[in-house]
Amino acid sequence: MARIAGGLGTSHVPMIGRTIAANKQQEVSFKPFFDAYGPVHEWLANAKPDVAIVFYNDHGLNFALDNMPTFAIGAADSYDNADEGWGPPEPRSFRGAPALSWHLVQSLVADEFDISVCREMLFDHAGITALDLLFPGQDIPVATIPIVINAVQPPLPTPLRCYKLGQAIGRAIRRHASDLKVLVVGSGGLSHELGEFGKINEPFDRMTMEKIVAAPEDLTRYTNDEIVDLAGAQGLELMTWIAMRGAVEGAVNVVSSIYHAPISHTGGAMMLIEPTAKG
Ligand code: DHB
Ligand code: FE
């Protein structure tokens, strides 16, 4: 059966992608953030995942306010990039895993998650930055499946719903008749509000990271409004970490973790976890 090798939560501000593209990771104020990826790269060299399932929030590329799915999954052969927040990017294309996407879709709908299915989808900076952090300066060696969570327009899915979505994805992966090794990524956060520079809540972010490891259910008790009050409107990107943690069930070891604030307008963070019991 397929298995989940690990889960990564990461910030995705375009400045991170831009720094990687310029190969200036050692020159910027948030160098410690990049340094914390060293153990992640070692882990990847051993774990060799085949597929990355990337939970993120679409930043207006695929869905505008007139057509906003709560949850959407890509089921395409490949995903092209588009705006990454810094003007026209170089054209890139990311390999999909459509057979696994369709398995997830069928399993999710049977599990009462009526997810939107996208035969075409653009990858924005949220997905791409995470992939470039994992594989800097390389062609991305894993197949990708984007899963978008509405973190923009009410009514928003609750933290509990996002956690359950992650759990349903985890069940679907563990039921897939293959030897695929899957890395689940949650790309977002942590606290920030783009209209309000400096809306960073470090104690809340640090508490969140501890809970992701040891007591993720505690995070599902927050309402969306409470998260906005505590962590800013874009603090809702935390949903991507919560979904990731739902997929990586049970006790976990932390392979690497960092909190660095600010990175651009955000409380920047990264955490790689792996299941304590290796399946
Ligand atoms: C920034 C943060 C984001 O989450 C994003 O999607 C774009 C920009 C920022 O802080 O610059
Ligand atoms: Fe964002």
mmCIF file of N, CA and C in Angstrom, residues 208-216 245 250-254 271 273:
data_model
loop_
_atom_site.group_PDB
_atom_site.id
_atom_site.type_symbol
_atom_site.label_atom_id
_atom_site.label_comp_id
_atom_site.label_asym_id
_atom_site.label_seq_id
_atom_site.Cartn_x
_atom_site.Cartn_y
_atom_site.Cartn_z
ATOM 1 N N THR A 208 1.022 27.277 17.961
ATOM 2 C CA THR A 208 0.462 26.513 16.844
ATOM 3 C C THR A 208 1.417 25.406 16.411
ATOM 4 N N MET A 209 2.703 25.744 16.331
ATOM 5 C CA MET A 209 3.683 24.747 15.881
ATOM 6 C C MET A 209 3.797 23.601 16.885
ATOM 7 N N GLU A 210 3.725 23.958 18.173
ATOM 8 C CA GLU A 210 3.764 22.884 19.187
ATOM 9 C C GLU A 210 2.542 21.982 19.064
ATOM 10 N N LYS A 211 1.390 22.610 18.841
ATOM 11 C CA LYS A 211 0.153 21.819 18.738
ATOM 12 C C LYS A 211 0.149 20.955 17.475
ATOM 13 N N ILE A 212 0.709 21.459 16.404
ATOM 14 C CA ILE A 212 0.764 20.651 15.178
ATOM 15 C C ILE A 212 1.468 19.331 15.479
ATOM 16 N N VAL A 213 2.514 19.400 16.287
ATOM 17 C CA VAL A 213 3.253 18.176 16.611
ATOM 18 C C VAL A 213 2.460 17.295 17.578
ATOM 19 N N ALA A 214 2.053 17.881 18.708
ATOM 20 C CA ALA A 214 1.650 17.043 19.844
ATOM 21 C C ALA A 214 0.148 16.959 20.081
ATOM 22 N N ALA A 215 -0.601 17.969 19.644
ATOM 23 C CA ALA A 215 -2.037 17.973 19.950
ATOM 24 C C ALA A 215 -2.809 18.728 18.868
ATOM 25 N N PRO A 216 -2.766 18.211 17.627
ATOM 26 C CA PRO A 216 -3.403 18.978 16.541
ATOM 27 C C PRO A 216 -4.896 19.184 16.744
ATOM 28 N N ARG A 245 -1.421 17.985 8.724
ATOM 29 C CA ARG A 245 -1.279 17.181 9.954
ATOM 30 C C ARG A 245 -2.370 16.119 10.053
ATOM 31 N N GLY A 250 -1.328 10.184 13.863
ATOM 32 C CA GLY A 250 -0.594 9.548 14.962
ATOM 33 C C GLY A 250 0.592 10.368 15.432
ATOM 34 N N ALA A 251 1.441 9.693 16.242
ATOM 35 C CA ALA A 251 2.608 10.369 16.810
ATOM 36 C C ALA A 251 3.632 10.646 15.717
ATOM 37 N N VAL A 252 4.326 11.770 15.844
ATOM 38 C CA VAL A 252 5.320 12.144 14.831
ATOM 39 C C VAL A 252 6.625 12.572 15.497
ATOM 40 N N ASN A 253 7.721 12.404 14.751
ATOM 41 C CA ASN A 253 9.018 12.995 15.113
ATOM 42 C C ASN A 253 9.187 14.260 14.288
ATOM 43 N N VAL A 254 9.852 15.236 14.896
ATOM 44 C CA VAL A 254 10.174 16.458 14.146
ATOM 45 C C VAL A 254 11.577 16.294 13.567
ATOM 46 N N MET A 271 8.330 23.283 9.211
ATOM 47 C CA MET A 271 8.432 22.097 10.069
ATOM 48 C C MET A 271 8.272 20.840 9.212
ATOM 49 N N ILE A 273 7.760 16.843 9.667
ATOM 50 C CA ILE A 273 7.458 15.773 10.610
ATOM 51 C C ILE A 273 7.404 14.440 9.860
#
